[in-house]
Amino acid sequence: MVPLVSKLYCSSTEVVYVVRKRPHVINGGGFVVTNCDQKVVFSVDGCGILGKAEELILRDERRDALLLIRGKGGIFEALSFNKIWNAYRYDFQGSKKLVFSLRKPKSCLPVDKDTGIRITTKPNLGKKDWDFEISGYFPGKECSIIDSQGNLVAQIGKNKKAGVLLSKDLYYVSIKPGIDQAFVVGVIAILDNIYGESTSC
């Protein structure tokens, strides 16, 4: 797979991270992603910190911004059958470059599966009109990111190693070799916001 954010975040082996929600009352919400040594690898700031709804920032371990994530609103959203999110990174000149778009179909009915949540990359790398999709149900922390060929890219779950049951504010993400970890965490940030979790107000 071609790195979407940076080859620095692509590992030759599978990695397992713990995602920990930050409380709104203490530091504005969002979440941090830690490795097995409990070192922060990524963090996500939501509207509790930024003060803007549907705007998120993915940061690296030094708190440098990697992705600016925005939901499309206004007239566009009102006329669309989908809710669209765009993730941008800044190039060396400071201009924004679209990395990926996530679209979730609008539905009047509650569903227990994330059917139809699809992700496209720019330029589009797949033969379909999407490159990745979400399978499962994010609020239950039982979901996967799958590529357009059906290969598992990342798995989100409550129980990953040694049957350890985590608290409601912690869950695991395992990311396959060669997959851009910053991209996966960016997708998790959008899902977190869509379902009104730690990054939303």
PDB file of C-alpha atoms in Angstrom:
ATOM      1  CA  MET A   1       0.000   0.000   0.000  1.00  0.00           C
ATOM      2  CA  VAL A   2       1.142   3.540  -0.765  1.00  0.00           C
ATOM      3  CA  PRO A   3       1.507   5.652   2.429  1.00  0.00           C
ATOM      4  CA  LEU A   4      -1.337   8.152   2.669  1.00  0.00           C
ATOM      5  CA  VAL A   5       0.078  10.435   5.369  1.00  0.00           C
ATOM      6  CA  SER A   6       3.733   9.361   5.622  1.00  0.00           C
ATOM      7  CA  LYS A   7       5.877   6.242   5.276  1.00  0.00           C
ATOM      8  CA  LEU A   8       7.057   7.008   8.836  1.00  0.00           C
ATOM      9  CA  TYR A   9       3.753   5.527  10.007  1.00  0.00           C
ATOM     10  CA  CYS A  10       3.951   2.296   8.011  1.00  0.00           C
ATOM     11  CA  SER A  11       5.398  -0.681   9.909  1.00  0.00           C
ATOM     12  CA  SER A  12       6.685  -3.964   8.478  1.00  0.00           C
ATOM     13  CA  THR A  13       4.881  -5.817  11.286  1.00  0.00           C
ATOM     14  CA  GLU A  14       1.385  -5.654  12.743  1.00  0.00           C
ATOM     15  CA  VAL A  15       1.038  -3.074  15.515  1.00  0.00           C
ATOM     16  CA  VAL A  16      -1.464  -2.980  18.358  1.00  0.00           C
ATOM     17  CA  TYR A  17      -2.322   0.337  20.004  1.00  0.00           C
ATOM     18  CA  VAL A  18      -4.610   1.310  22.865  1.00  0.00           C
ATOM     19  CA  VAL A  19      -7.014   4.200  22.296  1.00  0.00           C
ATOM     20  CA  ARG A  20      -7.871   6.128  25.463  1.00  0.00           C
ATOM     21  CA  LYS A  21     -10.611   8.756  25.560  1.00  0.00           C
ATOM     22  CA  ARG A  22      -9.800  12.029  27.308  1.00  0.00           C
ATOM     23  CA  PRO A  23     -12.509  13.489  29.556  1.00  0.00           C
ATOM     24  CA  HIS A  24     -14.142  16.730  28.368  1.00  0.00           C
ATOM     25  CA  VAL A  25     -14.102  18.248  31.837  1.00  0.00           C
ATOM     26  CA  ILE A  26     -10.330  18.022  32.274  1.00  0.00           C
ATOM     27  CA  ASN A  27      -8.706  18.660  28.930  1.00  0.00           C
ATOM     28  CA  GLY A  28     -11.401  19.262  26.345  1.00  0.00           C
ATOM     29  CA  GLY A  29     -11.955  15.695  25.213  1.00  0.00           C
ATOM     30  CA  GLY A  30     -10.492  13.908  22.214  1.00  0.00           C
ATOM     31  CA  PHE A  31      -8.349  10.815  22.618  1.00  0.00           C
ATOM     32  CA  VAL A  32      -4.769   9.563  22.733  1.00  0.00           C
ATOM     33  CA  VAL A  33      -3.278   6.470  21.097  1.00  0.00           C
ATOM     34  CA  THR A  34      -0.504   4.673  22.996  1.00  0.00           C
ATOM     35  CA  ASN A  35       1.830   1.790  22.209  1.00  0.00           C
ATOM     36  CA  CYS A  36       2.611  -1.245  24.413  1.00  0.00           C
ATOM     37  CA  ASP A  37       5.008   0.902  26.489  1.00  0.00           C
ATOM     38  CA  GLN A  38       2.160   3.381  27.169  1.00  0.00           C
ATOM     39  CA  LYS A  39       3.951   6.027  25.138  1.00  0.00           C
ATOM     40  CA  VAL A  40       1.660   8.406  23.228  1.00  0.00           C
ATOM     41  CA  VAL A  41       1.982   7.831  19.480  1.00  0.00           C
ATOM     42  CA  PHE A  42      -0.960   9.947  18.244  1.00  0.00           C
ATOM     43  CA  SER A  43      -3.538  12.273  19.763  1.00  0.00           C
ATOM     44  CA  VAL A  44      -6.751  13.743  18.397  1.00  0.00           C
ATOM     45  CA  ASP A  45      -8.194  17.097  19.410  1.00  0.00           C
ATOM     46  CA  GLY A  46     -11.919  17.627  18.935  1.00  0.00           C
ATOM     47  CA  CYS A  47     -14.298  20.515  19.366  1.00  0.00           C
ATOM     48  CA  GLY A  48     -13.794  20.537  23.147  1.00  0.00           C
ATOM     49  CA  ILE A  49     -10.307  21.908  22.462  1.00  0.00           C
ATOM     50  CA  LEU A  50     -10.725  23.543  19.056  1.00  0.00           C
ATOM     51  CA  GLY A  51     -14.119  25.099  19.738  1.00  0.00           C
ATOM     52  CA  LYS A  52     -15.390  24.139  16.262  1.00  0.00           C
ATOM     53  CA  ALA A  53     -17.949  21.423  15.624  1.00  0.00           C
ATOM     54  CA  GLU A  54     -16.991  18.786  13.058  1.00  0.00           C
ATOM     55  CA  GLU A  55     -13.343  19.847  12.992  1.00  0.00           C
ATOM     56  CA  LEU A  56     -10.596  17.570  14.309  1.00  0.00           C
ATOM     57  CA  ILE A  57      -6.798  17.608  14.353  1.00  0.00           C
ATOM     58  CA  LEU A  58      -4.687  14.460  14.359  1.00  0.00           C
ATOM     59  CA  ARG A  59      -1.287  15.039  16.000  1.00  0.00           C
ATOM     60  CA  ASP A  60       1.898  12.991  16.302  1.00  0.00           C
ATOM     61  CA  GLU A  61       3.744  12.199  19.545  1.00  0.00           C
ATOM     62  CA  ARG A  62       5.356  15.672  19.528  1.00  0.00           C
ATOM     63  CA  ARG A  63       1.891  17.289  19.152  1.00  0.00           C
ATOM     64  CA  ASP A  64       2.689  18.399  15.578  1.00  0.00           C
ATOM     65  CA  ALA A  65      -0.410  18.443  13.361  1.00  0.00           C
ATOM     66  CA  LEU A  66      -0.585  15.599  10.836  1.00  0.00           C
ATOM     67  CA  LEU A  67      -4.164  15.908   9.552  1.00  0.00           C
ATOM     68  CA  LEU A  68      -6.899  18.516   9.630  1.00  0.00           C
ATOM     69  CA  ILE A  69     -10.260  16.752   9.421  1.00  0.00           C
ATOM     70  CA  ARG A  70     -13.460  18.610   8.544  1.00  0.00           C
ATOM     71  CA  GLY A  71     -17.068  17.621   8.033  1.00  0.00           C
ATOM     72  CA  LYS A  72     -18.790  19.226   5.065  1.00  0.00           C
ATOM     73  CA  GLY A  73     -21.835  21.146   6.239  1.00  0.00           C
ATOM     74  CA  GLY A  74     -24.234  23.833   5.097  1.00  0.00           C
ATOM     75  CA  ILE A  75     -26.014  23.640   1.739  1.00  0.00           C
ATOM     76  CA  PHE A  76     -23.783  20.811   0.519  1.00  0.00           C
ATOM     77  CA  GLU A  77     -24.815  18.554   3.391  1.00  0.00           C
ATOM     78  CA  ALA A  78     -28.482  19.469   3.071  1.00  0.00           C
ATOM     79  CA  LEU A  79     -28.535  18.478  -0.617  1.00  0.00           C
ATOM     80  CA  SER A  80     -26.420  15.326  -0.275  1.00  0.00           C
ATOM     81  CA  PHE A  81     -27.483  11.766   0.536  1.00  0.00           C
ATOM     82  CA  ASN A  82     -24.194  11.355   2.422  1.00  0.00           C
ATOM     83  CA  LYS A  83     -22.397  13.038   5.282  1.00  0.00           C
ATOM     84  CA  ILE A  84     -18.870  13.746   3.948  1.00  0.00           C
ATOM     85  CA  TRP A  85     -15.663  14.194   5.932  1.00  0.00           C
ATOM     86  CA  ASN A  86     -12.371  15.314   4.352  1.00  0.00           C
ATOM     87  CA  ALA A  87      -8.897  14.833   5.837  1.00  0.00           C
ATOM     88  CA  TYR A  88      -6.095  17.179   4.732  1.00  0.00           C
ATOM     89  CA  ARG A  89      -2.393  17.353   5.417  1.00  0.00           C
ATOM     90  CA  TYR A  90      -0.239  20.414   4.948  1.00  0.00           C
ATOM     91  CA  ASP A  91       2.570  20.352   2.401  1.00  0.00           C
ATOM     92  CA  PHE A  92       5.934  22.044   2.957  1.00  0.00           C
ATOM     93  CA  GLN A  93       4.500  25.345   1.654  1.00  0.00           C
ATOM     94  CA  GLY A  94       1.597  25.244   4.092  1.00  0.00           C
ATOM     95  CA  SER A  95      -1.211  24.562   1.618  1.00  0.00           C
ATOM     96  CA  LYS A  96      -3.774  21.840   2.314  1.00  0.00           C
ATOM     97  CA  LYS A  97      -3.716  18.588   0.364  1.00  0.00           C
ATOM     98  CA  LEU A  98      -6.678  16.190   0.458  1.00  0.00           C
ATOM     99  CA  VAL A  99      -5.598  12.769   1.762  1.00  0.00           C
ATOM    100  CA  PHE A 100      -8.917  10.947   2.020  1.00  0.00           C
ATOM    101  CA  SER A 101     -12.682  11.428   2.176  1.00  0.00           C
ATOM    102  CA  LEU A 102     -15.107   9.415   4.273  1.00  0.00           C
ATOM    103  CA  ARG A 103     -18.800   9.312   3.446  1.00  0.00           C
ATOM    104  CA  LYS A 104     -21.595   7.952   5.605  1.00  0.00           C
ATOM    105  CA  PRO A 105     -25.053   7.569   4.059  1.00  0.00           C
ATOM    106  CA  LYS A 106     -27.771   9.508   5.850  1.00  0.00           C
ATOM    107  CA  SER A 107     -30.397   7.255   7.349  1.00  0.00           C
ATOM    108  CA  CYS A 108     -33.644   7.899   9.179  1.00  0.00           C
ATOM    109  CA  LEU A 109     -33.522   4.455  10.749  1.00  0.00           C
ATOM    110  CA  PRO A 110     -31.199   3.352  13.556  1.00  0.00           C
ATOM    111  CA  VAL A 111     -28.846   0.617  12.390  1.00  0.00           C
ATOM    112  CA  ASP A 112     -26.522  -1.713  14.258  1.00  0.00           C
ATOM    113  CA  LYS A 113     -23.974  -1.972  11.475  1.00  0.00           C
ATOM    114  CA  ASP A 114     -21.836   0.680   9.806  1.00  0.00           C
ATOM    115  CA  THR A 115     -23.102  -0.353   6.374  1.00  0.00           C
ATOM    116  CA  GLY A 116     -22.142   1.950   3.585  1.00  0.00           C
ATOM    117  CA  ILE A 117     -19.410   3.952   5.360  1.00  0.00           C
ATOM    118  CA  ARG A 118     -16.783   4.179   2.643  1.00  0.00           C
ATOM    119  CA  ILE A 119     -13.446   5.924   2.205  1.00  0.00           C
ATOM    120  CA  THR A 120     -11.828   7.208  -0.973  1.00  0.00           C
ATOM    121  CA  THR A 121      -8.257   8.363  -1.366  1.00  0.00           C
ATOM    122  CA  LYS A 122      -6.987  11.026  -3.738  1.00  0.00           C
ATOM    123  CA  PRO A 123      -5.924  10.048  -6.285  1.00  0.00           C
ATOM    124  CA  ASN A 124      -8.341   7.131  -6.092  1.00  0.00           C
ATOM    125  CA  LEU A 125      -6.194   4.000  -5.933  1.00  0.00           C
ATOM    126  CA  GLY A 126      -8.915   1.381  -6.321  1.00  0.00           C
ATOM    127  CA  LYS A 127     -10.949   0.175  -9.280  1.00  0.00           C
ATOM    128  CA  LYS A 128     -14.202   0.874  -7.428  1.00  0.00           C
ATOM    129  CA  ASP A 129     -15.455   4.319  -6.458  1.00  0.00           C
ATOM    130  CA  TRP A 130     -14.095   3.643  -2.948  1.00  0.00           C
ATOM    131  CA  ASP A 131     -10.866   2.251  -1.529  1.00  0.00           C
ATOM    132  CA  PHE A 132     -11.860   1.212   2.003  1.00  0.00           C
ATOM    133  CA  GLU A 133     -15.044   0.517   3.937  1.00  0.00           C
ATOM    134  CA  ILE A 134     -16.089   0.077   7.557  1.00  0.00           C
ATOM    135  CA  SER A 135     -17.470  -3.297   8.562  1.00  0.00           C
ATOM    136  CA  GLY A 136     -19.148  -3.810  11.938  1.00  0.00           C
ATOM    137  CA  TYR A 137     -20.330  -1.292  14.505  1.00  0.00           C
ATOM    138  CA  PHE A 138     -17.982   1.351  15.920  1.00  0.00           C
ATOM    139  CA  PRO A 139     -19.980   2.298  19.069  1.00  0.00           C
ATOM    140  CA  GLY A 140     -19.721  -1.341  20.184  1.00  0.00           C
ATOM    141  CA  LYS A 141     -15.976  -1.285  19.359  1.00  0.00           C
ATOM    142  CA  GLU A 142     -16.431  -4.264  17.075  1.00  0.00           C
ATOM    143  CA  CYS A 143     -15.495  -3.060  13.628  1.00  0.00           C
ATOM    144  CA  SER A 144     -12.892  -3.341  10.913  1.00  0.00           C
ATOM    145  CA  ILE A 145     -11.475  -1.303   8.068  1.00  0.00           C
ATOM    146  CA  ILE A 146     -11.374  -3.393   4.895  1.00  0.00           C
ATOM    147  CA  ASP A 147      -9.868  -2.470   1.511  1.00  0.00           C
ATOM    148  CA  SER A 148     -11.752  -2.727  -1.796  1.00  0.00           C
ATOM    149  CA  GLN A 149     -10.350  -6.232  -2.379  1.00  0.00           C
ATOM    150  CA  GLY A 150     -11.775  -7.440   0.959  1.00  0.00           C
ATOM    151  CA  ASN A 151      -8.456  -7.495   2.842  1.00  0.00           C
ATOM    152  CA  LEU A 152      -8.462  -6.582   6.532  1.00  0.00           C
ATOM    153  CA  VAL A 153      -6.538  -3.338   7.113  1.00  0.00           C
ATOM    154  CA  ALA A 154      -7.302  -2.649  10.780  1.00  0.00           C
ATOM    155  CA  GLN A 155      -9.422  -4.137  13.546  1.00  0.00           C
ATOM    156  CA  ILE A 156     -11.021  -2.172  16.404  1.00  0.00           C
ATOM    157  CA  GLY A 157     -12.087  -4.117  19.498  1.00  0.00           C
ATOM    158  CA  LYS A 158     -12.391  -4.221  23.267  1.00  0.00           C
ATOM    159  CA  ASN A 159     -10.474  -7.488  23.786  1.00  0.00           C
ATOM    160  CA  LYS A 160      -7.211  -8.018  21.952  1.00  0.00           C
ATOM    161  CA  LYS A 161      -4.525  -9.608  24.089  1.00  0.00           C
ATOM    162  CA  ALA A 162      -4.777 -12.245  26.850  1.00  0.00           C
ATOM    163  CA  GLY A 163      -8.526 -11.744  27.226  1.00  0.00           C
ATOM    164  CA  VAL A 164      -8.049  -8.454  29.071  1.00  0.00           C
ATOM    165  CA  LEU A 165     -11.345  -6.582  29.326  1.00  0.00           C
ATOM    166  CA  LEU A 166     -10.794  -2.861  29.040  1.00  0.00           C
ATOM    167  CA  SER A 167     -12.844  -0.064  30.564  1.00  0.00           C
ATOM    168  CA  LYS A 168     -15.433   1.780  28.481  1.00  0.00           C
ATOM    169  CA  ASP A 169     -12.874   4.552  27.847  1.00  0.00           C
ATOM    170  CA  LEU A 170     -10.237   2.190  26.410  1.00  0.00           C
ATOM    171  CA  TYR A 171     -10.162  -0.014  23.320  1.00  0.00           C
ATOM    172  CA  TYR A 172      -7.631  -1.622  21.015  1.00  0.00           C
ATOM    173  CA  VAL A 173      -6.788  -1.060  17.375  1.00  0.00           C
ATOM    174  CA  SER A 174      -4.590  -3.530  15.519  1.00  0.00           C
ATOM    175  CA  ILE A 175      -3.135  -2.333  12.212  1.00  0.00           C
ATOM    176  CA  LYS A 176      -1.785  -4.686   9.565  1.00  0.00           C
ATOM    177  CA  PRO A 177       1.791  -4.441   8.182  1.00  0.00           C
ATOM    178  CA  GLY A 178       2.356  -1.752   5.543  1.00  0.00           C
ATOM    179  CA  ILE A 179      -0.805   0.183   6.443  1.00  0.00           C
ATOM    180  CA  ASP A 180      -0.470   3.881   7.248  1.00  0.00           C
ATOM    181  CA  GLN A 181      -1.240   4.092  10.982  1.00  0.00           C
ATOM    182  CA  ALA A 182      -1.978   7.838  10.870  1.00  0.00           C
ATOM    183  CA  PHE A 183      -4.637   7.172   8.213  1.00  0.00           C
ATOM    184  CA  VAL A 184      -6.276   4.511  10.411  1.00  0.00           C
ATOM    185  CA  VAL A 185      -6.295   6.820  13.460  1.00  0.00           C
ATOM    186  CA  GLY A 186      -7.764   9.594  11.282  1.00  0.00           C
ATOM    187  CA  VAL A 187     -10.626   7.266  10.290  1.00  0.00           C
ATOM    188  CA  ILE A 188     -11.178   6.360  13.967  1.00  0.00           C
ATOM    189  CA  ALA A 189     -11.310  10.088  14.811  1.00  0.00           C
ATOM    190  CA  ILE A 190     -14.126  10.616  12.296  1.00  0.00           C
ATOM    191  CA  LEU A 191     -16.077   7.586  13.544  1.00  0.00           C
ATOM    192  CA  ASP A 192     -15.635   8.833  17.126  1.00  0.00           C
ATOM    193  CA  ASN A 193     -17.110  12.196  16.124  1.00  0.00           C
ATOM    194  CA  ILE A 194     -19.951  10.755  14.019  1.00  0.00           C
ATOM    195  CA  TYR A 195     -21.164   8.739  17.009  1.00  0.00           C
ATOM    196  CA  GLY A 196     -20.869  11.628  19.483  1.00  0.00           C
ATOM    197  CA  GLU A 197     -18.009  10.232  21.525  1.00  0.00           C
ATOM    198  CA  SER A 198     -14.888  11.934  22.924  1.00  0.00           C
ATOM    199  CA  THR A 199     -14.168  14.369  20.045  1.00  0.00           C
ATOM    200  CA  SER A 200     -17.670  15.858  19.886  1.00  0.00           C
ATOM    201  CA  CYS A 201     -19.192  18.565  22.075  1.00  0.00           C
TER     202      CYS A 201
END
